[in-house]
Amino acid sequence: MPTKRVKQLNGSAAETESAFYDALNRADLDALMALWADDDEIVCVHPGGPRLIGHAAIRGSWAAILEHGGLHIAPSQLHETHNLMSSVHTVVEGTAAGGEAAHLVATNVYVKTPRGWRIVLHHVSVAPGPAPVDTHSQILH
């Protein structure tokens, strides 16, 4: 029987980000980890947690987080800064924790590799108060 291959995402950092949140919501650890760069210097910081460096530490943390199922996170209010080889996204992560609506602020950094866009940093912080209002104006001056 042939081995199932993980789809290579070559189109955009936005595709990789969408696949990241999809994998979190489905609690698919293998799909989640396939989105990270092969670099040993990748970094992940969970809310209130220590800085995790490298695949083993990051995989172990996600395995513990996802062992009881998906996270049901809905990213919104994307702010993106990018060039040809990297893209920095900040998003508001909406979630329902213990039946209460909550929000977090995340920074996701992607680099373009021979295998497509991959995550090199995921850093999430607890955001106090109500979810921020998107004040980014769409009006061009």
CSV table of C-alpha atoms in Angstrom, one decimal:
chain,number,residue,atom,x,y,z
A,1,MET,CA,0.0,0.0,0.0
A,2,PRO,CA,1.5,3.4,-1.0
A,3,THR,CA,2.5,5.9,1.8
A,4,LYS,CA,0.2,8.9,2.0
A,5,ARG,CA,2.1,12.1,1.2
A,6,VAL,CA,1.4,15.4,2.8
A,7,LYS,CA,0.5,18.1,0.3
A,8,GLN,CA,3.2,20.6,-0.4
A,9,LEU,CA,2.0,24.2,0.0
A,10,ASN,CA,3.9,26.4,-2.5
A,11,GLY,CA,1.3,29.1,-3.2
A,12,SER,CA,1.5,31.6,-0.3
A,13,ALA,CA,2.1,32.1,3.4
A,14,ALA,CA,-1.7,32.6,3.7
A,15,GLU,CA,-2.3,29.0,2.5
A,16,THR,CA,0.2,27.8,5.1
A,17,GLU,CA,-1.5,29.8,7.8
A,18,SER,CA,-5.0,28.5,6.8
A,19,ALA,CA,-3.6,24.9,6.9
A,20,PHE,CA,-2.1,25.6,10.3
A,21,TYR,CA,-5.3,26.7,11.9
A,22,ASP,CA,-7.2,23.9,10.2
A,23,ALA,CA,-4.7,21.3,11.6
A,24,LEU,CA,-5.1,22.9,15.1
A,25,ASN,CA,-8.9,22.7,14.9
A,26,ARG,CA,-8.8,19.1,13.8
A,27,ALA,CA,-6.1,18.1,16.3
A,28,ASP,CA,-3.9,16.8,13.4
A,29,LEU,CA,-0.4,16.8,14.9
A,30,ASP,CA,1.3,15.3,11.8
A,31,ALA,CA,-0.4,17.9,9.5
A,32,LEU,CA,0.5,20.7,11.9
A,33,MET,CA,4.2,19.7,12.2
A,34,ALA,CA,4.5,19.3,8.4
A,35,LEU,CA,3.9,23.0,8.1
A,36,TRP,CA,7.0,24.0,10.1
A,37,ALA,CA,10.4,24.7,8.4
A,38,ASP,CA,13.0,22.0,8.5
A,39,ASP,CA,15.3,24.4,10.3
A,40,ASP,CA,16.3,23.3,13.9
A,41,GLU,CA,16.0,27.0,15.0
A,42,ILE,CA,12.2,27.1,14.7
A,43,VAL,CA,10.5,28.7,17.7
A,44,CYS,CA,7.1,28.5,19.4
A,45,VAL,CA,5.8,30.4,22.4
A,46,HIS,CA,2.4,29.3,23.9
A,47,PRO,CA,0.5,31.8,26.1
A,48,GLY,CA,2.3,32.1,29.4
A,49,GLY,CA,4.8,29.4,28.4
A,50,PRO,CA,8.5,29.2,27.8
A,51,ARG,CA,10.2,29.7,24.5
A,52,LEU,CA,10.4,26.3,22.7
A,53,ILE,CA,13.2,25.8,20.1
A,54,GLY,CA,13.4,22.9,17.7
A,55,HIS,CA,11.1,20.3,16.3
A,56,ALA,CA,11.1,17.9,19.3
A,57,ALA,CA,10.2,20.6,21.9
A,58,ILE,CA,7.5,22.1,19.6
A,59,ARG,CA,6.0,18.7,18.7
A,60,GLY,CA,5.9,17.6,22.3
A,61,SER,CA,4.1,20.8,23.4
A,62,TRP,CA,1.5,20.5,20.6
A,63,ALA,CA,1.0,16.8,21.4
A,64,ALA,CA,0.2,17.7,25.0
A,65,ILE,CA,-2.1,20.5,24.0
A,66,LEU,CA,-4.0,18.5,21.3
A,67,GLU,CA,-4.3,15.2,23.2
A,68,HIS,CA,-7.9,16.1,24.2
A,69,GLY,CA,-9.0,17.3,20.7
A,70,GLY,CA,-9.0,20.4,18.5
A,71,LEU,CA,-8.7,24.0,19.8
A,72,HIS,CA,-11.5,25.6,17.8
A,73,ILE,CA,-9.5,28.8,17.1
A,74,ALA,CA,-10.8,31.3,14.5
A,75,PRO,CA,-8.0,33.8,13.4
A,76,SER,CA,-9.1,37.2,12.3
A,77,GLN,CA,-7.9,40.8,11.8
A,78,LEU,CA,-4.8,39.7,9.8
A,79,HIS,CA,-2.0,42.3,9.5
A,80,GLU,CA,0.6,41.1,7.1
A,81,THR,CA,4.1,42.4,6.2
A,82,HIS,CA,5.9,40.5,3.5
A,83,ASN,CA,8.6,40.3,0.9
A,84,LEU,CA,9.7,37.7,-1.6
A,85,MET,CA,11.1,35.3,1.0
A,86,SER,CA,9.3,36.0,4.3
A,87,SER,CA,6.0,37.0,5.7
A,88,VAL,CA,5.0,38.2,9.1
A,89,HIS,CA,1.4,37.8,10.2
A,90,THR,CA,-0.3,39.1,13.3
A,91,VAL,CA,-3.8,37.9,14.0
A,92,VAL,CA,-6.4,37.9,16.7
A,93,GLU,CA,-7.2,34.4,17.7
A,94,GLY,CA,-10.8,34.0,18.9
A,95,THR,CA,-11.6,30.9,21.0
A,96,ALA,CA,-14.2,29.7,23.4
A,97,ALA,CA,-12.4,28.4,26.5
A,98,GLY,CA,-14.6,26.8,29.1
A,99,GLY,CA,-17.7,28.2,27.5
A,100,GLU,CA,-16.4,31.7,27.7
A,101,ALA,CA,-15.3,33.7,24.6
A,102,ALA,CA,-11.7,34.7,24.8
A,103,HIS,CA,-9.1,36.1,22.5
A,104,LEU,CA,-5.3,35.9,22.0
A,105,VAL,CA,-2.9,37.8,19.8
A,106,ALA,CA,-0.5,35.7,17.7
A,107,THR,CA,2.5,36.5,15.5
A,108,ASN,CA,3.2,33.9,12.8
A,109,VAL,CA,6.4,34.1,10.8
A,110,TYR,CA,6.8,32.2,7.5
A,111,VAL,CA,9.7,31.8,5.1
A,112,LYS,CA,9.7,30.6,1.6
A,113,THR,CA,11.7,27.3,1.3
A,114,PRO,CA,12.2,24.8,-1.6
A,115,ARG,CA,9.2,22.9,-0.1
A,116,GLY,CA,7.0,26.1,-0.1
A,117,TRP,CA,6.1,28.5,2.7
A,118,ARG,CA,6.8,27.1,6.2
A,119,ILE,CA,6.4,28.4,9.7
A,120,VAL,CA,9.5,29.5,11.6
A,121,LEU,CA,7.8,31.2,14.5
A,122,HIS,CA,4.4,31.0,16.3
A,123,HIS,CA,4.1,33.3,19.3
A,124,VAL,CA,0.8,33.7,21.2
A,125,SER,CA,0.0,36.1,24.0
A,126,VAL,CA,-3.1,36.4,26.2
A,127,ALA,CA,-4.8,39.7,25.3
A,128,PRO,CA,-6.6,41.5,28.2
A,129,GLY,CA,-10.1,43.0,27.8
A,130,PRO,CA,-12.4,42.7,24.9
A,131,ALA,CA,-11.2,41.7,21.4
A,132,PRO,CA,-9.7,44.7,19.7
A,133,VAL,CA,-11.6,46.5,16.9
A,134,ASP,CA,-9.9,46.3,13.6
A,135,THR,CA,-8.8,49.9,13.0
A,136,HIS,CA,-6.7,49.2,9.9
A,137,SER,CA,-8.2,51.6,7.3
A,138,GLN,CA,-9.0,50.2,3.9
A,139,ILE,CA,-9.0,53.8,2.4
A,140,LEU,CA,-6.1,54.6,0.2
A,141,HIS,CA,-4.8,58.2,0.4
